[in-house]
Short mmCIF file of C-alpha atoms and ligand atoms in Angstrom, two decimals:
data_model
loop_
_atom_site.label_atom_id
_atom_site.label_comp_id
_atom_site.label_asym_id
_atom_site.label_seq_id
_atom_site.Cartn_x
_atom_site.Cartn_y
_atom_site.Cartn_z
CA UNK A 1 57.34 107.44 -31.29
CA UNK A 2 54.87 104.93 -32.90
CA UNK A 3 53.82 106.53 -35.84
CA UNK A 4 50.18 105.45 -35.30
CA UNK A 5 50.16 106.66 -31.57
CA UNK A 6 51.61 109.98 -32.72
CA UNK A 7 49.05 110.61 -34.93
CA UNK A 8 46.73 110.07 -32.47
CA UNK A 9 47.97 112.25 -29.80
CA UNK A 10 48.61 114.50 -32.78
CA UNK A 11 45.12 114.91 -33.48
CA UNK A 12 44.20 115.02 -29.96
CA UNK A 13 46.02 117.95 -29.33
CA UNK A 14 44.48 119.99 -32.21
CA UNK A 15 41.08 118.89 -31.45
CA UNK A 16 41.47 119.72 -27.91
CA UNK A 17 43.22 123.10 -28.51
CA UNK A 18 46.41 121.54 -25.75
CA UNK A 19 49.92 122.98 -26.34
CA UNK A 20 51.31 119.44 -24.50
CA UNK A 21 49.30 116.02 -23.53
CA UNK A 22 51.40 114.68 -20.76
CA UNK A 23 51.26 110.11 -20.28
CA UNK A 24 51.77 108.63 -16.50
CA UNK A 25 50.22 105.58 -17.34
CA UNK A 26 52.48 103.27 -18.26
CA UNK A 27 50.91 100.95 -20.97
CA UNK A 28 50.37 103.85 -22.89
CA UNK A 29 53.70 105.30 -22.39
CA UNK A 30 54.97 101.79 -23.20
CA UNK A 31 52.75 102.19 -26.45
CA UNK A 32 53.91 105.39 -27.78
CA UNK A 33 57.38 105.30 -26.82
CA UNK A 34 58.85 101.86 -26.15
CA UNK A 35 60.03 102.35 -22.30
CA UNK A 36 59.20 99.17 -20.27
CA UNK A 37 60.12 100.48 -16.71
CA UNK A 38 58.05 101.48 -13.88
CA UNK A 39 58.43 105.27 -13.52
CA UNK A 40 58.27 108.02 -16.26
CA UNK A 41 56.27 110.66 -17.76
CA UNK A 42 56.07 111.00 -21.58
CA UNK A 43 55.33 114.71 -22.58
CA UNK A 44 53.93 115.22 -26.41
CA UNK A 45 53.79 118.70 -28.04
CA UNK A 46 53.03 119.66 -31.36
CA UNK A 47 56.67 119.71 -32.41
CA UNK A 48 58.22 117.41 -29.99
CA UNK A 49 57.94 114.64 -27.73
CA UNK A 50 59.88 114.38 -24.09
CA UNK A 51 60.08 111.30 -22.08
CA UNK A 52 61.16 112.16 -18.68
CA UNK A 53 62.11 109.61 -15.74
CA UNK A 54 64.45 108.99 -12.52
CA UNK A 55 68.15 107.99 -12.69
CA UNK A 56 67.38 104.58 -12.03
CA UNK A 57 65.85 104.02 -15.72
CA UNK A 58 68.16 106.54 -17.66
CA UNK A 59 70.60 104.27 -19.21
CA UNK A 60 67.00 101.94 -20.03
CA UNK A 61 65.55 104.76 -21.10
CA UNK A 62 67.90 105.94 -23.52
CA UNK A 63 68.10 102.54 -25.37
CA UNK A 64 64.64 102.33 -25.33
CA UNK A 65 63.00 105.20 -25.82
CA UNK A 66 61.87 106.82 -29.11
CA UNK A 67 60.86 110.21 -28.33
CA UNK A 68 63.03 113.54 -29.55
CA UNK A 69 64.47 113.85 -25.67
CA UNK A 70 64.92 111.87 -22.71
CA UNK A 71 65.28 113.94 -19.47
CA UNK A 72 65.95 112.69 -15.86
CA UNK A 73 64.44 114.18 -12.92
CA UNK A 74 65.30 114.84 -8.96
CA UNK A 75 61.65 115.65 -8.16
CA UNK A 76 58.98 114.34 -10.97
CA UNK A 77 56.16 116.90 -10.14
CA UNK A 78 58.32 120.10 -9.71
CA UNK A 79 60.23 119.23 -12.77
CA UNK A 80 57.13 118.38 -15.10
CA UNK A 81 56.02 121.70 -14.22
CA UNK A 82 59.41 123.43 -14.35
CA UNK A 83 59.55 121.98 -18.45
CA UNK A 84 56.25 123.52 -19.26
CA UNK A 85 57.10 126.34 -17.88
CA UNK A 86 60.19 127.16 -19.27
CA UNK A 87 58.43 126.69 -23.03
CA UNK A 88 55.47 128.49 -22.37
CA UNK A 89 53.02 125.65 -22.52
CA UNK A 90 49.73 126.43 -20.86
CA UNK A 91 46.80 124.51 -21.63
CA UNK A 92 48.23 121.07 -20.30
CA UNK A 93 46.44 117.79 -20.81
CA UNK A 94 46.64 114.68 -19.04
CA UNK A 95 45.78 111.49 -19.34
CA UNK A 96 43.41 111.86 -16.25
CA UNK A 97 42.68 107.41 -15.85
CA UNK A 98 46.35 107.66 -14.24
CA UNK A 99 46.87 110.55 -12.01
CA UNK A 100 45.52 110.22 -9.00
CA UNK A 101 44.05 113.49 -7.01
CA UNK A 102 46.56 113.99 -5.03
CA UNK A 103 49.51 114.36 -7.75
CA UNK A 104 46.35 115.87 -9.28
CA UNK A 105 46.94 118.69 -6.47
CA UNK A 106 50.22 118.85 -6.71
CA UNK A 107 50.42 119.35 -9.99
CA UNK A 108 47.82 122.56 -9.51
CA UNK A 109 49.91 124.06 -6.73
CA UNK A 110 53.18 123.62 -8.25
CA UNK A 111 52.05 125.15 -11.48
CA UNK A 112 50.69 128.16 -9.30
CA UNK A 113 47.86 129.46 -11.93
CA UNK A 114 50.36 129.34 -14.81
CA UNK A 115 48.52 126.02 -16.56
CA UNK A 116 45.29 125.57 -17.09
CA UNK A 117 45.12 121.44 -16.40
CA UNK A 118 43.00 119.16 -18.85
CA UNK A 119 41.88 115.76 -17.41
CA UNK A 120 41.69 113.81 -21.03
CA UNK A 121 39.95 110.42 -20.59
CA UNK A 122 37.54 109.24 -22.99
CA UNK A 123 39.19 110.74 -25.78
CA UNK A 124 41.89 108.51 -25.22
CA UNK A 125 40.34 105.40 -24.85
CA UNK A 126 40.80 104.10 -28.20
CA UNK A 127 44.16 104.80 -28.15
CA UNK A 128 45.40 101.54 -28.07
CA UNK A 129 42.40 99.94 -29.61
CA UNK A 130 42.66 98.50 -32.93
CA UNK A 131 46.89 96.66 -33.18
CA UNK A 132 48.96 96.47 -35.51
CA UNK A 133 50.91 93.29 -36.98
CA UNK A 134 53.76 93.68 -34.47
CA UNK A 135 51.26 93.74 -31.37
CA UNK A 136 49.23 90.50 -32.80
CA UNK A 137 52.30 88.89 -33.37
CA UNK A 138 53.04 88.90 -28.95
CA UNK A 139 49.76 88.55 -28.48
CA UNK A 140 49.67 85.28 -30.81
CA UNK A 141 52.83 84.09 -28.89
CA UNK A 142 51.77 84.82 -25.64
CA UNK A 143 47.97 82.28 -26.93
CA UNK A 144 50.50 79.47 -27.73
CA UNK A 145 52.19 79.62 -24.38
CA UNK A 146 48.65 79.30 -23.28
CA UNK A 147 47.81 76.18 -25.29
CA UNK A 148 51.34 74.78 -25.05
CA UNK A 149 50.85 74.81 -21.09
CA UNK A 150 47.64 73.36 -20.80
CA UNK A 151 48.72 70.73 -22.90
CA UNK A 152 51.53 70.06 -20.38
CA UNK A 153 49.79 69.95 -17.09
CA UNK A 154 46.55 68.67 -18.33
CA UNK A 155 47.95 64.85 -17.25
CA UNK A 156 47.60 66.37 -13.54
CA UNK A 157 44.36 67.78 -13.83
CA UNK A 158 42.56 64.87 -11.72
CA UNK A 159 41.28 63.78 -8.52
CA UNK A 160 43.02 64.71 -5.24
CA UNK A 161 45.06 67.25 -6.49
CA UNK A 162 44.47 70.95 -5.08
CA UNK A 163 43.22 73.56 -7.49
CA UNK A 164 46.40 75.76 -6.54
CA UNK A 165 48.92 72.76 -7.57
CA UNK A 166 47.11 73.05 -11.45
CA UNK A 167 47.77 76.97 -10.77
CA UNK A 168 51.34 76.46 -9.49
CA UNK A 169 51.60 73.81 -12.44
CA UNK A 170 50.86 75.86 -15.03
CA UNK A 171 52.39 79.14 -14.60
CA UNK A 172 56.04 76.95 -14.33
CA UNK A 173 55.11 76.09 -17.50
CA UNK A 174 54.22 79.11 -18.76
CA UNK A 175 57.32 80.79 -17.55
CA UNK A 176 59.37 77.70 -18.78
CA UNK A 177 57.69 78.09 -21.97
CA UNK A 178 58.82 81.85 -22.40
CA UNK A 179 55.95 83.94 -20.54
CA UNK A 180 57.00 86.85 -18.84
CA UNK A 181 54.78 86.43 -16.07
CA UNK A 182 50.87 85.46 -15.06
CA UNK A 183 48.30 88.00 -16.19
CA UNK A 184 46.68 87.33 -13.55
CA UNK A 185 46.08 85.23 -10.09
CA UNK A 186 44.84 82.00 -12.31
CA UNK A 187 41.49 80.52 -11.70
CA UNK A 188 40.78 77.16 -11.11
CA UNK A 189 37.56 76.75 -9.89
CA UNK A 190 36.18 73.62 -8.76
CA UNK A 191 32.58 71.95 -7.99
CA UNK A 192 30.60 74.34 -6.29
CA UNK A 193 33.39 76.94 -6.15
CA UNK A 194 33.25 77.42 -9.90
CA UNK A 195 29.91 79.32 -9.46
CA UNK A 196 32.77 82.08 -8.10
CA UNK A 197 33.43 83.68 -11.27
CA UNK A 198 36.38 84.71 -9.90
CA UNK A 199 37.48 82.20 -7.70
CA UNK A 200 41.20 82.59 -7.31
CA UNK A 201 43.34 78.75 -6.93
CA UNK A 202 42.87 77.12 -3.41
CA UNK A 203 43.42 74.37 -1.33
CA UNK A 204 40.80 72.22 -2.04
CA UNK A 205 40.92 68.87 -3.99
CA UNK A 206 39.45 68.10 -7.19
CA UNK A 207 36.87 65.72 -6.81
CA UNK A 208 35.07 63.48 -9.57
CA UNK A 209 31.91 64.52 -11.16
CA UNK A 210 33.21 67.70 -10.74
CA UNK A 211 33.46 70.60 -13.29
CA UNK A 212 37.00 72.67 -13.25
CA UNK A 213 37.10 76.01 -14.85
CA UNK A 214 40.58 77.37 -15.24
CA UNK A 215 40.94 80.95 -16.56
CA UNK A 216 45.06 81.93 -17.40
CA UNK A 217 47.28 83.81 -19.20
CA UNK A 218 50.75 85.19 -19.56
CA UNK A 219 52.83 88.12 -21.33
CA UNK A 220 54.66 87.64 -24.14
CA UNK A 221 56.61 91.41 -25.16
CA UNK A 222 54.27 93.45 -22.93
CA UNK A 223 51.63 91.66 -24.13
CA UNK A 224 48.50 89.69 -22.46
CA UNK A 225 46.93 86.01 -23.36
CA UNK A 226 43.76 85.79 -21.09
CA UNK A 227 41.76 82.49 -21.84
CA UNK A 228 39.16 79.93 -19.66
CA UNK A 229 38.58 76.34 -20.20
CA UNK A 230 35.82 74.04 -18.24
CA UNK A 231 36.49 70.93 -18.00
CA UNK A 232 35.01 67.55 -16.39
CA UNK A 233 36.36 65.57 -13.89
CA UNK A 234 34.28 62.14 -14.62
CA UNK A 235 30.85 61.96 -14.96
CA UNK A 236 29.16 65.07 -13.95
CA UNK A 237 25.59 65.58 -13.60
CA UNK A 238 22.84 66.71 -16.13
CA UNK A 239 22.43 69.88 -14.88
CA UNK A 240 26.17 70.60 -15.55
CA UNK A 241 26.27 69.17 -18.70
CA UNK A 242 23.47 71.26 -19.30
CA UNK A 243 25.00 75.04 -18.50
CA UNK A 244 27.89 73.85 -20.05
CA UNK A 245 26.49 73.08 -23.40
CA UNK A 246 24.43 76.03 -22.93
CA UNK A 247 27.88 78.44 -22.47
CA UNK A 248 29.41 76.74 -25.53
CA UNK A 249 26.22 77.79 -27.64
CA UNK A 250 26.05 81.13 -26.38
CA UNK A 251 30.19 81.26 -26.77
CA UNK A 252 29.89 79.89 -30.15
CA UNK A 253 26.71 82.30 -31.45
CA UNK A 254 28.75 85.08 -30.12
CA UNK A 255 31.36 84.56 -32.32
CA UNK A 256 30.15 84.05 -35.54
CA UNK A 257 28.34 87.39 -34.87
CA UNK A 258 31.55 89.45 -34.71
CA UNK A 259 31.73 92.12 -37.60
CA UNK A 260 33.47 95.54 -37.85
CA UNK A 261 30.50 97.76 -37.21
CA UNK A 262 28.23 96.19 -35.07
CA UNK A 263 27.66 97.69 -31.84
CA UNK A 264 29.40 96.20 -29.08
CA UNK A 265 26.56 95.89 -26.90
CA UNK A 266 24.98 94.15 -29.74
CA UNK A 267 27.56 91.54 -29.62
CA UNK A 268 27.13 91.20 -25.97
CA UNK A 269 23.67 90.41 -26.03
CA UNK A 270 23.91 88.13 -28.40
CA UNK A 271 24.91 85.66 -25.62
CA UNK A 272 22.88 86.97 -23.44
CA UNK A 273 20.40 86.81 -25.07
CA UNK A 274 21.10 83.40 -25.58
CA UNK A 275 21.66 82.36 -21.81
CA UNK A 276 18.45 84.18 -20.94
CA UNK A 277 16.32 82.46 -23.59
CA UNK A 278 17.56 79.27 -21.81
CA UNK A 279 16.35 80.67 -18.42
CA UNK A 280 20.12 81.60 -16.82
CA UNK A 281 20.08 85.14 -17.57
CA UNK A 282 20.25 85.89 -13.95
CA UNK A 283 22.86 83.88 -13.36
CA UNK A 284 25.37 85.52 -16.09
CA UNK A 285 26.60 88.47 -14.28
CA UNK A 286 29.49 90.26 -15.89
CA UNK A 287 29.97 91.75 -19.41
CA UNK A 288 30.91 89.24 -22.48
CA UNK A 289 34.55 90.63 -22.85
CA UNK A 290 36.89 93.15 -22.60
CA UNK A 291 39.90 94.31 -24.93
CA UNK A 292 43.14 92.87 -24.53
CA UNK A 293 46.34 94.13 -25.02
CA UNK A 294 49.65 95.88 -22.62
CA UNK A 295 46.71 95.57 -20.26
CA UNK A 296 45.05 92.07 -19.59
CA UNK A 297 41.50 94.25 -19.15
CA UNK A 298 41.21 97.27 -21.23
CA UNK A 299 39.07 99.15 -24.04
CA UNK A 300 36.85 98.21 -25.16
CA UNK A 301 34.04 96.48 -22.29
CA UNK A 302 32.38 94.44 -23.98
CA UNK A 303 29.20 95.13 -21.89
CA UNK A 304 25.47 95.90 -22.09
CA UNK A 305 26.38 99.49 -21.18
CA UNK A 306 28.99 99.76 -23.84
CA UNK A 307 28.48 102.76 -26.71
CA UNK A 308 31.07 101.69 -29.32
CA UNK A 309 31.56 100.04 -32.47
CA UNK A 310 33.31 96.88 -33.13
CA UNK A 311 36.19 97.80 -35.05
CA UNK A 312 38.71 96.13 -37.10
CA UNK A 313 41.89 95.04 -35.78
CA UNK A 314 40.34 95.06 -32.09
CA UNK A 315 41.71 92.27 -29.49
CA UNK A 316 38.63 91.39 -27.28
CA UNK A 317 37.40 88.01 -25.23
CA UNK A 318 34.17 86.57 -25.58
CA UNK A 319 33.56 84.87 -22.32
CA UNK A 320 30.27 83.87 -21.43
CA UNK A 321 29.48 82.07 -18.28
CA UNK A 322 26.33 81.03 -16.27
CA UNK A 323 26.88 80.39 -12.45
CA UNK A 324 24.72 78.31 -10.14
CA UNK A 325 25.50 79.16 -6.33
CA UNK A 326 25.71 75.85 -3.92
CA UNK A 327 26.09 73.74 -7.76
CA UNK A 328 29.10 75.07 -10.07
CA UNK A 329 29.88 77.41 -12.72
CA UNK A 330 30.97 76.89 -16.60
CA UNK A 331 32.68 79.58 -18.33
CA UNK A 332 34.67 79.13 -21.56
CA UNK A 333 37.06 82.44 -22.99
CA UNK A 334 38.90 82.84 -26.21
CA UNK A 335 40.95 85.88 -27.51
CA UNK A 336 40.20 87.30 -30.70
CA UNK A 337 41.32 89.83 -33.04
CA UNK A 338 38.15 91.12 -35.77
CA UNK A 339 38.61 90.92 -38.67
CA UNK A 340 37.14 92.36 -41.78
CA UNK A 341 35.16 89.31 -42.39
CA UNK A 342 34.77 88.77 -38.77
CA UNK A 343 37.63 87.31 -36.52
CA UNK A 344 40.23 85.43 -36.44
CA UNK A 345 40.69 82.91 -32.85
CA UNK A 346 44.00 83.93 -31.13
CA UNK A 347 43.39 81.54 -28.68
CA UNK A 348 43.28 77.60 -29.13
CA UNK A 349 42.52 74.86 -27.02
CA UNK A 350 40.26 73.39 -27.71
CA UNK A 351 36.42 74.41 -25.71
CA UNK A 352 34.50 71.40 -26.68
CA UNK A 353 32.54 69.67 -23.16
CA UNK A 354 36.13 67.56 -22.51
CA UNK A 355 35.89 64.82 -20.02
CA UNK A 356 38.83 63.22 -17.67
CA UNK A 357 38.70 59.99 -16.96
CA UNK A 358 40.16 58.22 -14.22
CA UNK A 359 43.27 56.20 -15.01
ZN1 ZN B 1 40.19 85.17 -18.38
ZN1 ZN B 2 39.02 87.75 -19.69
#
């Protein structure tokens, strides 16, 4: 087991009075124990740790896998239950984000009033927070793949080429490059489709005075790069050039704020607060970031609702955007990891206003 993780759990199951915590999500299971497939259960107790899964992943498993045991199963419910059970554990926690109700129930009527079932959820949510050298290391790897890319298929990124051929374009390279495969469906988002803040690739053409936002990323390890670049196609119009430069300020401001102790939310409105000084508030939905990690989205939000703390060694974006239905959109995303001082960029192309010129 990772000896961080273990702690964790260790502490969790003291403070929460639990004689096992049982995993079925898989990016923490990944965490704590190393397996990589896509079945298992990972069952900690205070003097052992059990990583259970089907015959298809035993021979993985047992490579992989640093628990104390590795156990196959016939039926994963009925089994579970059968191993507490059989050592007496009865107050049973569970990482409650990844059950859903209806193993929920199963879990209840298997057990038959013999455990009392603990849905654990916030208390595990910094978990997987703050990495370690090892983790920034993929994560690092998996920004240069990003940068390396872009650098590739930016000679294609011009007129009268569909936003899906960049897409295509890009996770080749990715994937050529080493990634283990796209983080997500890629964005590229162009004239008035980039006020979609998600706008998934399509079939239309890039046109000039047009501004492309392309949001990517790939796995390197287990582990997510997630960044967005705007870009011009020729000329564009003042009122582009305007929400751009306003993004990049807010982007920029946001940064240089970072510091181990702030409130998150804090750091969140310091774009927004930005973006609504310059009269786009409205027109900045979504939160300013989100942790990054085995998961391309996870703790913490950075969000106005969010009621943490910045914390050292955190992997978050800082993403700000403003979007102008019927117009276009601008947003511009790094990766970060704070820092004692602050943070340090994981991410690296460059976000500058960057305009293509016709050859
Ligand atoms: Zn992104
Ligand atoms: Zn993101």
């Amino acid at each position: 087991m990772n000896p961080r993780g273990e702690q964790y759990v260790q502490d969790l199951l003291k403070t929460e009075g639990l004689d096992a915590l049982l995993f079925f999500g898989l990016p923490s299971i990944r965490y704590l124990c190393g397996f990589t497939g896509s079945d298992g259960v990972l069952m900690v107790t205070e003097k052992e740790s059990i990583f259970l899964t089907d015959s298809r992943y035993q021979r993985q498993a047992e490579d992989q896998v640093s628990t104390n045991k590795v156990k196959c199963y016939k039926n994963k419910f009925s089994d579970v239950v059968d191993k507490l059970c059989g050592k007496m554990l009865n107050r049973v926690g569970f990482d409650a984000d990844h059950l859903t109700v209806s193993a929920y129930e199963e879990l209840s009527s298997l057990s038959n009033g013999k455990i009392c079932w603990c849905p654990i959820s916030s208390q595990l949510r910094s978990l997987r927070a703050s990495k370690d050298t090892p983790e920034l290391a993929a994560l690092k790897k998996a920004a240069a793949l990003n940068r390396a890319a872009f650098e590739e298929v930016l000679p294609q990124i011009k007129p009268d080429v569909t936003e899906r051929a960049i897409a295509l374009e890009l996770e080749f390279a990715l994937k050529r490059l080493g990634g283990e495969c796209n983080a997500f469906d890629f964005i590229v988002a162009s004239g008035d489709r980039g006020a979609l803040p998600h706008g998934v690739a399509s079939e239309k053409l890039l046109k000039n005075g047009e501004l492309v936002t392309i949001d990517f990323g790939t796995r390197v390890d287990g582990y997510y790069s997630d960044e967005t670049v705007t870009l011009a196609l020729g000329p564009v119009d003042g009122k582009l050039r305007q929400i751009f430069d306003i993004v990049l300020k807010a982007h920029d401001l946001a940064l240089a704020s970072i510091k181990p102790g702030m409130e998150i939310r804090q750091l969140d409105a310091v774009a927004r607060d930005y973006i609504t000084a310059q009269g786009y508030g409205d027109y900045f939905g979504h939160g300013l970031g989100h942790g990054v990690g085995l998961e391309v989205h996870e703790y913490p939000a950075v969000s106005p609702r969010a009621d943490a703390l910045v914390e050292e060694g955190m992997v978050i974006t800082i993403e700000p955007g403003i979007y102008l239905p019927g117009t276009g959109g601008v947003r511009i995303e790094d990766t970060v990891v704070v820092t004692a001082e602050g943070y340090e960029a994981l991410t690296s192309i460059p976000k500058q206003f960057y305009q293509i010129d016709p050859a």
